[in-house]
Amino acid sequence: MTDYILGIDGGGTSCRAAVASPDGVILGRGKSGAANILTDPNNAIISITEAAKAAYLDAGLDEAGIAGASAFLGLAGTNVGDLTRYVHDRLPFRHTDIDSDGLIALQGAIGDEDGAVAILGTGSIYMGRKNNVVRYIGGWGFTVGDLGGGARIGHAALQEALLAHDGVIPRSGVTEAVLDEFKHDPRGIVDFARLSKPGDFGRYAPLVFDHARQGDPQAIAIVKAGAASVNASLDAIMALAGAPRLCLLGGLAPLYPEWLSERHRSILVEAEADALTGAVALAANRYRQRTGAAA
């Protein structure tokens, strides 16, 4: 039986998987729904399994083969609670290694070198590597953390829309856009927020950035508040990094640079590869360690 490895990148909005040969050559890719084990571990298990099956089908392989795979998963929400073990024990793979989505992003972006990475997506997390030691900042989840992340930005937009509806603050383009979506019924916003996950809030973030670029004062205030949090975390992580190299990753990575401090913009570099590629590389490395296969 041929051995295959799986690299999996699970975030608050979507889960991506890639099946590869043991030497790390990607054969197929798949995608499914959110996989944040902190906010919804059972749904994360479903999303991870579906993404893995989709990758196998994309490679022309029998999806049942995931049961024999060696998988490395980078998941949101692994840094708190005992949910990592809960998820680990319920996944269908032969061998399963789970770490943070930050580690696979760092590996994909800068390989084995020193530097730092910030993932600015639904949430926010920062990683710095110096002399093969990786340090983390943030990634504490939407309830008490993830400042500057898309969920926080979107949540703030809903708050501003309600304040504008009540006449507490002036209406603007971004508040009108949100209110329009809910037919100017604030009860719709309240019901939406009550039932929503971080990824649901996060889908409003691009709208906020778009209006901020157009000069909308309410959108600018939201984005500047997010950028202030990001700048502070970048200051902290760069103090732990071994080289002045910074990669911004995640869905908000193309949107944030113009709002960040020059000290951070000046050291931005392009990522060598994405987080999914990093997950595959780590899966291949763990497979070699486990089997003694040559690199």
PDB file of C-alpha atoms in Angstrom:
ATOM      1  CA  MET A   1       0.000   0.000   0.000  1.00  0.00           C
ATOM      2  CA  THR A   2       1.305   3.447  -0.949  1.00  0.00           C
ATOM      3  CA  ASP A   3       1.833   5.845   1.928  1.00  0.00           C
ATOM      4  CA  TYR A   4       0.520   9.367   1.626  1.00  0.00           C
ATOM      5  CA  ILE A   5       0.834  12.410   3.833  1.00  0.00           C
ATOM      6  CA  LEU A   6      -1.683  15.158   4.480  1.00  0.00           C
ATOM      7  CA  GLY A   7      -1.044  18.785   5.269  1.00  0.00           C
ATOM      8  CA  ILE A   8      -4.072  20.585   6.700  1.00  0.00           C
ATOM      9  CA  ASP A   9      -4.606  24.279   7.355  1.00  0.00           C
ATOM     10  CA  GLY A  10      -7.684  24.825   9.521  1.00  0.00           C
ATOM     11  CA  GLY A  11      -8.873  28.341  10.288  1.00  0.00           C
ATOM     12  CA  GLY A  12     -11.930  30.160  11.507  1.00  0.00           C
ATOM     13  CA  THR A  13     -13.340  30.626   8.007  1.00  0.00           C
ATOM     14  CA  SER A  14     -12.242  27.572   6.026  1.00  0.00           C
ATOM     15  CA  CYS A  15     -10.153  24.406   6.108  1.00  0.00           C
ATOM     16  CA  ARG A  16      -7.723  23.458   3.337  1.00  0.00           C
ATOM     17  CA  ALA A  17      -5.996  20.133   2.847  1.00  0.00           C
ATOM     18  CA  ALA A  18      -3.325  18.807   0.508  1.00  0.00           C
ATOM     19  CA  VAL A  19      -2.409  15.168  -0.028  1.00  0.00           C
ATOM     20  CA  ALA A  20       1.181  14.513  -1.012  1.00  0.00           C
ATOM     21  CA  SER A  21       3.670  11.755  -1.550  1.00  0.00           C
ATOM     22  CA  PRO A  22       6.037  11.176   1.392  1.00  0.00           C
ATOM     23  CA  ASP A  23       8.665  13.420  -0.215  1.00  0.00           C
ATOM     24  CA  GLY A  24       6.253  16.350  -0.056  1.00  0.00           C
ATOM     25  CA  VAL A  25       5.110  16.517  -3.692  1.00  0.00           C
ATOM     26  CA  ILE A  26       1.492  17.697  -3.607  1.00  0.00           C
ATOM     27  CA  LEU A  27      -0.922  15.502  -5.556  1.00  0.00           C
ATOM     28  CA  GLY A  28      -4.301  17.056  -4.772  1.00  0.00           C
ATOM     29  CA  ARG A  29      -6.020  19.755  -2.745  1.00  0.00           C
ATOM     30  CA  GLY A  30      -9.379  20.112  -1.011  1.00  0.00           C
ATOM     31  CA  LYS A  31     -11.337  22.715   0.893  1.00  0.00           C
ATOM     32  CA  SER A  32     -14.224  22.747   3.365  1.00  0.00           C
ATOM     33  CA  GLY A  33     -15.774  24.877   6.114  1.00  0.00           C
ATOM     34  CA  ALA A  34     -14.455  26.430   9.310  1.00  0.00           C
ATOM     35  CA  ALA A  35     -12.101  24.432  11.544  1.00  0.00           C
ATOM     36  CA  ASN A  36     -11.510  26.446  14.704  1.00  0.00           C
ATOM     37  CA  ILE A  37     -11.399  23.854  17.459  1.00  0.00           C
ATOM     38  CA  LEU A  38     -11.828  26.471  20.169  1.00  0.00           C
ATOM     39  CA  THR A  39     -15.172  27.783  18.958  1.00  0.00           C
ATOM     40  CA  ASP A  40     -16.635  24.554  17.517  1.00  0.00           C
ATOM     41  CA  PRO A  41     -14.511  21.397  17.883  1.00  0.00           C
ATOM     42  CA  ASN A  42     -17.090  18.977  16.521  1.00  0.00           C
ATOM     43  CA  ASN A  43     -17.652  21.008  13.384  1.00  0.00           C
ATOM     44  CA  ALA A  44     -13.875  21.330  13.026  1.00  0.00           C
ATOM     45  CA  ILE A  45     -13.566  17.537  12.976  1.00  0.00           C
ATOM     46  CA  ILE A  46     -16.160  17.377  10.208  1.00  0.00           C
ATOM     47  CA  SER A  47     -14.465  20.123   8.183  1.00  0.00           C
ATOM     48  CA  ILE A  48     -11.020  18.528   8.536  1.00  0.00           C
ATOM     49  CA  THR A  49     -12.312  15.158   7.384  1.00  0.00           C
ATOM     50  CA  GLU A  50     -14.221  16.664   4.459  1.00  0.00           C
ATOM     51  CA  ALA A  51     -11.202  18.688   3.289  1.00  0.00           C
ATOM     52  CA  ALA A  52      -8.966  15.601   3.457  1.00  0.00           C
ATOM     53  CA  LYS A  53     -11.452  13.548   1.432  1.00  0.00           C
ATOM     54  CA  ALA A  54     -11.742  16.341  -1.130  1.00  0.00           C
ATOM     55  CA  ALA A  55      -7.951  16.429  -1.505  1.00  0.00           C
ATOM     56  CA  TYR A  56      -7.859  12.682  -2.139  1.00  0.00           C
ATOM     57  CA  LEU A  57     -10.607  12.949  -4.745  1.00  0.00           C
ATOM     58  CA  ASP A  58      -8.761  15.843  -6.411  1.00  0.00           C
ATOM     59  CA  ALA A  59      -5.683  13.595  -6.634  1.00  0.00           C
ATOM     60  CA  GLY A  60      -7.727  10.782  -8.165  1.00  0.00           C
ATOM     61  CA  LEU A  61      -7.403   8.682  -5.012  1.00  0.00           C
ATOM     62  CA  ASP A  62     -10.026   6.764  -3.065  1.00  0.00           C
ATOM     63  CA  GLU A  63     -11.236   9.066  -0.264  1.00  0.00           C
ATOM     64  CA  ALA A  64     -11.312   6.092   2.096  1.00  0.00           C
ATOM     65  CA  GLY A  65      -7.516   6.174   1.906  1.00  0.00           C
ATOM     66  CA  ILE A  66      -7.378   9.029   4.413  1.00  0.00           C
ATOM     67  CA  ALA A  67      -7.509   6.338   7.104  1.00  0.00           C
ATOM     68  CA  GLY A  68      -3.954   5.363   6.199  1.00  0.00           C
ATOM     69  CA  ALA A  69      -2.518   8.866   5.961  1.00  0.00           C
ATOM     70  CA  SER A  70       0.062  10.605   8.123  1.00  0.00           C
ATOM     71  CA  ALA A  71      -1.376  14.078   8.733  1.00  0.00           C
ATOM     72  CA  PHE A  72       0.043  17.301  10.098  1.00  0.00           C
ATOM     73  CA  LEU A  73      -2.612  19.815  11.068  1.00  0.00           C
ATOM     74  CA  GLY A  74      -2.176  23.487  11.777  1.00  0.00           C
ATOM     75  CA  LEU A  75      -5.384  24.560  13.502  1.00  0.00           C
ATOM     76  CA  ALA A  76      -6.795  27.716  15.020  1.00  0.00           C
ATOM     77  CA  GLY A  77      -7.530  27.445  18.735  1.00  0.00           C
ATOM     78  CA  THR A  78      -4.888  24.888  19.752  1.00  0.00           C
ATOM     79  CA  ASN A  79      -3.250  27.133  22.346  1.00  0.00           C
ATOM     80  CA  VAL A  80      -6.015  26.973  24.960  1.00  0.00           C
ATOM     81  CA  GLY A  81      -7.934  24.234  26.745  1.00  0.00           C
ATOM     82  CA  ASP A  82      -7.858  20.478  26.214  1.00  0.00           C
ATOM     83  CA  LEU A  83      -9.617  20.528  22.868  1.00  0.00           C
ATOM     84  CA  THR A  84      -6.532  19.531  20.882  1.00  0.00           C
ATOM     85  CA  ARG A  85      -6.581  16.045  22.430  1.00  0.00           C
ATOM     86  CA  TYR A  86     -10.359  15.827  21.972  1.00  0.00           C
ATOM     87  CA  VAL A  87     -10.025  16.547  18.248  1.00  0.00           C
ATOM     88  CA  HIS A  88      -6.898  14.424  17.824  1.00  0.00           C
ATOM     89  CA  ASP A  89      -8.619  11.333  19.185  1.00  0.00           C
ATOM     90  CA  ARG A  90     -11.573  11.704  16.822  1.00  0.00           C
ATOM     91  CA  LEU A  91      -9.812  12.220  13.516  1.00  0.00           C
ATOM     92  CA  PRO A  92      -9.665   9.347  11.010  1.00  0.00           C
ATOM     93  CA  PHE A  93      -5.959   9.411  10.108  1.00  0.00           C
ATOM     94  CA  ARG A  94      -3.393   6.712  10.903  1.00  0.00           C
ATOM     95  CA  HIS A  95      -0.983   9.251  12.387  1.00  0.00           C
ATOM     96  CA  THR A  96      -2.044  12.725  13.469  1.00  0.00           C
ATOM     97  CA  ASP A  97       0.136  15.641  14.568  1.00  0.00           C
ATOM     98  CA  ILE A  98      -1.583  18.872  15.577  1.00  0.00           C
ATOM     99  CA  ASP A  99      -0.022  22.270  16.152  1.00  0.00           C
ATOM    100  CA  SER A 100      -1.131  25.868  15.717  1.00  0.00           C
ATOM    101  CA  ASP A 101      -2.072  27.365  12.385  1.00  0.00           C
ATOM    102  CA  GLY A 102       0.671  29.850  13.167  1.00  0.00           C
ATOM    103  CA  LEU A 103       3.418  27.230  12.967  1.00  0.00           C
ATOM    104  CA  ILE A 104       2.445  26.053   9.492  1.00  0.00           C
ATOM    105  CA  ALA A 105       2.178  29.660   8.340  1.00  0.00           C
ATOM    106  CA  LEU A 106       5.651  30.410   9.698  1.00  0.00           C
ATOM    107  CA  GLN A 107       7.095  27.302   8.043  1.00  0.00           C
ATOM    108  CA  GLY A 108       5.510  28.092   4.706  1.00  0.00           C
ATOM    109  CA  ALA A 109       6.485  31.755   4.763  1.00  0.00           C
ATOM    110  CA  ILE A 110      10.120  31.673   5.905  1.00  0.00           C
ATOM    111  CA  GLY A 111      11.074  27.998   5.894  1.00  0.00           C
ATOM    112  CA  ASP A 112      13.679  27.268   8.552  1.00  0.00           C
ATOM    113  CA  GLU A 113      15.052  30.817   8.705  1.00  0.00           C
ATOM    114  CA  ASP A 114      14.705  33.515  11.390  1.00  0.00           C
ATOM    115  CA  GLY A 115      12.021  36.176  11.129  1.00  0.00           C
ATOM    116  CA  ALA A 116       8.393  36.767  11.989  1.00  0.00           C
ATOM    117  CA  VAL A 117       4.941  36.132  10.595  1.00  0.00           C
ATOM    118  CA  ALA A 118       1.580  37.686  11.411  1.00  0.00           C
ATOM    119  CA  ILE A 119      -1.610  35.903  10.413  1.00  0.00           C
ATOM    120  CA  LEU A 120      -4.329  38.488  10.013  1.00  0.00           C
ATOM    121  CA  GLY A 121      -7.468  36.644   9.043  1.00  0.00           C
ATOM    122  CA  THR A 122     -10.619  35.913  11.003  1.00  0.00           C
ATOM    123  CA  GLY A 123      -8.402  36.112  14.086  1.00  0.00           C
ATOM    124  CA  SER A 124      -4.836  37.279  14.665  1.00  0.00           C
ATOM    125  CA  ILE A 125      -1.698  35.498  15.786  1.00  0.00           C
ATOM    126  CA  TYR A 126       2.007  36.367  15.589  1.00  0.00           C
ATOM    127  CA  MET A 127       5.062  34.101  15.467  1.00  0.00           C
ATOM    128  CA  GLY A 128       8.765  34.863  15.630  1.00  0.00           C
ATOM    129  CA  ARG A 129      11.672  32.463  15.167  1.00  0.00           C
ATOM    130  CA  LYS A 130      15.186  32.982  16.506  1.00  0.00           C
ATOM    131  CA  ASN A 131      17.820  30.242  16.504  1.00  0.00           C
ATOM    132  CA  ASN A 132      15.180  27.548  15.830  1.00  0.00           C
ATOM    133  CA  VAL A 133      13.063  28.656  18.788  1.00  0.00           C
ATOM    134  CA  VAL A 134       9.517  29.761  17.891  1.00  0.00           C
ATOM    135  CA  ARG A 135       7.664  32.259  20.075  1.00  0.00           C
ATOM    136  CA  TYR A 136       3.961  33.088  19.839  1.00  0.00           C
ATOM    137  CA  ILE A 137       1.877  36.156  20.616  1.00  0.00           C
ATOM    138  CA  GLY A 138      -1.919  36.289  20.486  1.00  0.00           C
ATOM    139  CA  GLY A 139      -4.243  33.729  18.982  1.00  0.00           C
ATOM    140  CA  TRP A 140      -6.413  33.691  22.109  1.00  0.00           C
ATOM    141  CA  GLY A 141      -9.708  33.559  20.267  1.00  0.00           C
ATOM    142  CA  PHE A 142     -12.491  36.001  19.498  1.00  0.00           C
ATOM    143  CA  THR A 143     -13.998  36.139  22.990  1.00  0.00           C
ATOM    144  CA  VAL A 144     -10.957  37.654  24.718  1.00  0.00           C
ATOM    145  CA  GLY A 145      -8.369  38.131  21.977  1.00  0.00           C
ATOM    146  CA  ASP A 146      -7.774  38.265  18.204  1.00  0.00           C
ATOM    147  CA  LEU A 147      -7.569  42.069  18.260  1.00  0.00           C
ATOM    148  CA  GLY A 148      -7.237  43.456  14.760  1.00  0.00           C
ATOM    149  CA  GLY A 149      -8.620  40.272  13.230  1.00  0.00           C
ATOM    150  CA  GLY A 150     -11.469  40.171  10.747  1.00  0.00           C
ATOM    151  CA  ALA A 151     -14.028  39.004  13.297  1.00  0.00           C
ATOM    152  CA  ARG A 152     -13.232  41.948  15.533  1.00  0.00           C
ATOM    153  CA  ILE A 153     -13.394  44.363  12.586  1.00  0.00           C
ATOM    154  CA  GLY A 154     -16.736  42.959  11.445  1.00  0.00           C
ATOM    155  CA  HIS A 155     -18.143  42.934  14.967  1.00  0.00           C
ATOM    156  CA  ALA A 156     -17.187  46.587  15.353  1.00  0.00           C
ATOM    157  CA  ALA A 157     -18.956  47.408  12.093  1.00  0.00           C
ATOM    158  CA  LEU A 158     -22.178  45.895  13.407  1.00  0.00           C
ATOM    159  CA  GLN A 159     -21.828  47.861  16.627  1.00  0.00           C
ATOM    160  CA  GLU A 160     -21.300  51.091  14.703  1.00  0.00           C
ATOM    161  CA  ALA A 161     -24.331  50.357  12.529  1.00  0.00           C
ATOM    162  CA  LEU A 162     -26.525  50.024  15.614  1.00  0.00           C
ATOM    163  CA  LEU A 163     -25.106  53.235  17.086  1.00  0.00           C
ATOM    164  CA  ALA A 164     -25.809  55.012  13.800  1.00  0.00           C
ATOM    165  CA  HIS A 165     -29.344  53.623  13.713  1.00  0.00           C
ATOM    166  CA  ASP A 166     -29.940  54.983  17.229  1.00  0.00           C
ATOM    167  CA  GLY A 167     -28.512  58.384  16.331  1.00  0.00           C
ATOM    168  CA  VAL A 168     -25.614  58.103  18.759  1.00  0.00           C
ATOM    169  CA  ILE A 169     -23.063  58.592  15.960  1.00  0.00           C
ATOM    170  CA  PRO A 170     -23.476  60.030  12.455  1.00  0.00           C
ATOM    171  CA  ARG A 171     -24.445  57.642   9.693  1.00  0.00           C
ATOM    172  CA  SER A 172     -21.814  56.901   7.072  1.00  0.00           C
ATOM    173  CA  GLY A 173     -21.321  54.721   4.033  1.00  0.00           C
ATOM    174  CA  VAL A 174     -20.229  51.679   6.013  1.00  0.00           C
ATOM    175  CA  THR A 175     -23.023  51.901   8.570  1.00  0.00           C
ATOM    176  CA  GLU A 176     -25.572  52.344   5.779  1.00  0.00           C
ATOM    177  CA  ALA A 177     -24.177  49.324   3.933  1.00  0.00           C
ATOM    178  CA  VAL A 178     -24.596  47.160   7.031  1.00  0.00           C
ATOM    179  CA  LEU A 179     -28.056  48.512   7.802  1.00  0.00           C
ATOM    180  CA  ASP A 180     -29.120  48.004   4.190  1.00  0.00           C
ATOM    181  CA  GLU A 181     -28.217  44.328   4.414  1.00  0.00           C
ATOM    182  CA  PHE A 182     -30.537  43.941   7.397  1.00  0.00           C
ATOM    183  CA  LYS A 183     -33.276  46.071   5.813  1.00  0.00           C
ATOM    184  CA  HIS A 184     -32.666  48.724   8.480  1.00  0.00           C
ATOM    185  CA  ASP A 185     -34.121  46.439  11.135  1.00  0.00           C
ATOM    186  CA  PRO A 186     -31.732  46.461  14.125  1.00  0.00           C
ATOM    187  CA  ARG A 187     -33.360  43.304  15.447  1.00  0.00           C
ATOM    188  CA  GLY A 188     -31.900  41.463  12.457  1.00  0.00           C
ATOM    189  CA  ILE A 189     -28.391  42.550  13.461  1.00  0.00           C
ATOM    190  CA  VAL A 190     -28.994  41.434  17.047  1.00  0.00           C
ATOM    191  CA  ASP A 191     -30.290  38.030  15.949  1.00  0.00           C
ATOM    192  CA  PHE A 192     -27.377  37.606  13.540  1.00  0.00           C
ATOM    193  CA  ALA A 193     -24.812  38.479  16.211  1.00  0.00           C
ATOM    194  CA  ARG A 194     -26.406  36.204  18.779  1.00  0.00           C
ATOM    195  CA  LEU A 195     -26.077  33.161  16.519  1.00  0.00           C
ATOM    196  CA  SER A 196     -22.818  33.978  14.756  1.00  0.00           C
ATOM    197  CA  LYS A 197     -19.357  32.427  14.859  1.00  0.00           C
ATOM    198  CA  PRO A 198     -16.174  34.491  14.383  1.00  0.00           C
ATOM    199  CA  GLY A 199     -16.087  33.697  10.666  1.00  0.00           C
ATOM    200  CA  ASP A 200     -19.577  35.146  10.263  1.00  0.00           C
ATOM    201  CA  PHE A 201     -18.433  38.454  11.719  1.00  0.00           C
ATOM    202  CA  GLY A 202     -15.232  38.292   9.688  1.00  0.00           C
ATOM    203  CA  ARG A 203     -17.001  38.471   6.360  1.00  0.00           C
ATOM    204  CA  TYR A 204     -17.767  42.153   7.031  1.00  0.00           C
ATOM    205  CA  ALA A 205     -14.098  43.097   7.387  1.00  0.00           C
ATOM    206  CA  PRO A 206     -13.378  43.625   3.650  1.00  0.00           C
ATOM    207  CA  LEU A 207     -16.410  45.933   3.499  1.00  0.00           C
ATOM    208  CA  VAL A 208     -14.957  48.042   6.306  1.00  0.00           C
ATOM    209  CA  PHE A 209     -11.526  48.287   4.669  1.00  0.00           C
ATOM    210  CA  ASP A 210     -13.135  49.198   1.338  1.00  0.00           C
ATOM    211  CA  HIS A 211     -15.068  52.069   2.894  1.00  0.00           C
ATOM    212  CA  ALA A 212     -12.008  53.179   4.849  1.00  0.00           C
ATOM    213  CA  ARG A 213     -10.046  53.520   1.601  1.00  0.00           C
ATOM    214  CA  GLN A 214     -12.872  55.702   0.315  1.00  0.00           C
ATOM    215  CA  GLY A 215     -12.504  58.031   3.304  1.00  0.00           C
ATOM    216  CA  ASP A 216     -15.512  56.900   5.335  1.00  0.00           C
ATOM    217  CA  PRO A 217     -14.919  58.271   8.864  1.00  0.00           C
ATOM    218  CA  GLN A 218     -16.595  55.410  10.747  1.00  0.00           C
ATOM    219  CA  ALA A 219     -14.724  52.782   8.723  1.00  0.00           C
ATOM    220  CA  ILE A 220     -11.435  54.639   9.185  1.00  0.00           C
ATOM    221  CA  ALA A 221     -11.946  54.698  12.958  1.00  0.00           C
ATOM    222  CA  ILE A 222     -12.550  50.931  13.014  1.00  0.00           C
ATOM    223  CA  VAL A 223      -9.538  50.155  10.841  1.00  0.00           C
ATOM    224  CA  LYS A 224      -7.233  52.496  12.761  1.00  0.00           C
ATOM    225  CA  ALA A 225      -8.222  50.840  16.027  1.00  0.00           C
ATOM    226  CA  GLY A 226      -7.451  47.436  14.520  1.00  0.00           C
ATOM    227  CA  ALA A 227      -4.152  48.677  13.109  1.00  0.00           C
ATOM    228  CA  ALA A 228      -3.108  50.061  16.497  1.00  0.00           C
ATOM    229  CA  SER A 229      -3.550  46.603  18.021  1.00  0.00           C
ATOM    230  CA  VAL A 230      -1.657  44.988  15.168  1.00  0.00           C
ATOM    231  CA  ASN A 231       1.203  47.488  15.415  1.00  0.00           C
ATOM    232  CA  ALA A 232       1.578  46.837  19.141  1.00  0.00           C
ATOM    233  CA  SER A 233       1.723  43.075  18.627  1.00  0.00           C
ATOM    234  CA  LEU A 234       4.182  43.458  15.757  1.00  0.00           C
ATOM    235  CA  ASP A 235       6.464  45.508  18.017  1.00  0.00           C
ATOM    236  CA  ALA A 236       6.399  42.683  20.553  1.00  0.00           C
ATOM    237  CA  ILE A 237       6.976  39.829  18.097  1.00  0.00           C
ATOM    238  CA  MET A 238       9.781  41.595  16.234  1.00  0.00           C
ATOM    239  CA  ALA A 239      11.597  41.923  19.572  1.00  0.00           C
ATOM    240  CA  LEU A 240      11.580  38.111  19.695  1.00  0.00           C
ATOM    241  CA  ALA A 241      12.498  37.468  16.050  1.00  0.00           C
ATOM    242  CA  GLY A 242      16.052  36.786  15.011  1.00  0.00           C
ATOM    243  CA  ALA A 243      15.967  38.792  11.790  1.00  0.00           C
ATOM    244  CA  PRO A 244      14.171  41.951  10.573  1.00  0.00           C
ATOM    245  CA  ARG A 245      11.925  40.060   8.176  1.00  0.00           C
ATOM    246  CA  LEU A 246       8.145  40.173   8.481  1.00  0.00           C
ATOM    247  CA  CYS A 247       5.484  38.367   6.462  1.00  0.00           C
ATOM    248  CA  LEU A 248       1.821  39.261   6.671  1.00  0.00           C
ATOM    249  CA  LEU A 249      -0.498  36.375   5.911  1.00  0.00           C
ATOM    250  CA  GLY A 250      -4.231  35.724   5.980  1.00  0.00           C
ATOM    251  CA  GLY A 251      -7.201  37.296   4.283  1.00  0.00           C
ATOM    252  CA  LEU A 252      -6.489  40.789   5.657  1.00  0.00           C
ATOM    253  CA  ALA A 253      -2.769  40.730   4.781  1.00  0.00           C
ATOM    254  CA  PRO A 254      -3.225  42.679   1.513  1.00  0.00           C
ATOM    255  CA  LEU A 255      -5.478  45.219   3.239  1.00  0.00           C
ATOM    256  CA  TYR A 256      -3.483  46.164   6.342  1.00  0.00           C
ATOM    257  CA  PRO A 257      -0.059  47.450   5.181  1.00  0.00           C
ATOM    258  CA  GLU A 258      -1.146  51.001   4.321  1.00  0.00           C
ATOM    259  CA  TRP A 259      -2.554  51.351   7.848  1.00  0.00           C
ATOM    260  CA  LEU A 260       0.536  50.036   9.655  1.00  0.00           C
ATOM    261  CA  SER A 261       3.526  51.950  10.967  1.00  0.00           C
ATOM    262  CA  GLU A 262       6.419  52.582   8.609  1.00  0.00           C
ATOM    263  CA  ARG A 263       8.765  50.620  10.884  1.00  0.00           C
ATOM    264  CA  HIS A 264       6.766  47.508  10.004  1.00  0.00           C
ATOM    265  CA  ARG A 265       6.062  48.306   6.363  1.00  0.00           C
ATOM    266  CA  SER A 266       9.800  48.754   5.747  1.00  0.00           C
ATOM    267  CA  ILE A 267      10.647  45.153   6.696  1.00  0.00           C
ATOM    268  CA  LEU A 268       7.809  43.387   4.897  1.00  0.00           C
ATOM    269  CA  VAL A 269       8.883  40.523   2.654  1.00  0.00           C
ATOM    270  CA  GLU A 270       6.948  38.183   0.410  1.00  0.00           C
ATOM    271  CA  ALA A 271       6.210  34.749   1.798  1.00  0.00           C
ATOM    272  CA  GLU A 272       8.088  31.867   0.209  1.00  0.00           C
ATOM    273  CA  ALA A 273       4.929  29.740   0.260  1.00  0.00           C
ATOM    274  CA  ASP A 274       1.545  29.539   1.951  1.00  0.00           C
ATOM    275  CA  ALA A 275       0.509  27.864   5.207  1.00  0.00           C
ATOM    276  CA  LEU A 276      -0.804  24.762   3.465  1.00  0.00           C
ATOM    277  CA  THR A 277       2.602  24.245   1.860  1.00  0.00           C
ATOM    278  CA  GLY A 278       4.114  24.663   5.320  1.00  0.00           C
ATOM    279  CA  ALA A 279       1.766  21.991   6.680  1.00  0.00           C
ATOM    280  CA  VAL A 280       2.834  19.581   3.934  1.00  0.00           C
ATOM    281  CA  ALA A 281       6.506  20.276   4.663  1.00  0.00           C
ATOM    282  CA  LEU A 282       5.977  19.563   8.358  1.00  0.00           C
ATOM    283  CA  ALA A 283       3.954  16.431   7.532  1.00  0.00           C
ATOM    284  CA  ALA A 284       6.819  15.192   5.367  1.00  0.00           C
ATOM    285  CA  ASN A 285       9.324  15.952   8.121  1.00  0.00           C
ATOM    286  CA  ARG A 286       7.269  14.055  10.730  1.00  0.00           C
ATOM    287  CA  TYR A 287       6.847  11.145   8.322  1.00  0.00           C
ATOM    288  CA  ARG A 288      10.638  10.942   7.872  1.00  0.00           C
ATOM    289  CA  GLN A 289      11.160  11.057  11.634  1.00  0.00           C
ATOM    290  CA  ARG A 290       8.588   8.337  12.163  1.00  0.00           C
ATOM    291  CA  THR A 291       9.736   5.979   9.411  1.00  0.00           C
ATOM    292  CA  GLY A 292      13.411   6.817   9.014  1.00  0.00           C
ATOM    293  CA  ALA A 293      12.855   7.602   5.322  1.00  0.00           C
ATOM    294  CA  ALA A 294      15.510   9.633   3.546  1.00  0.00           C
ATOM    295  CA  ALA A 295      14.877  13.331   2.931  1.00  0.00           C
TER     296      ALA A 295
END
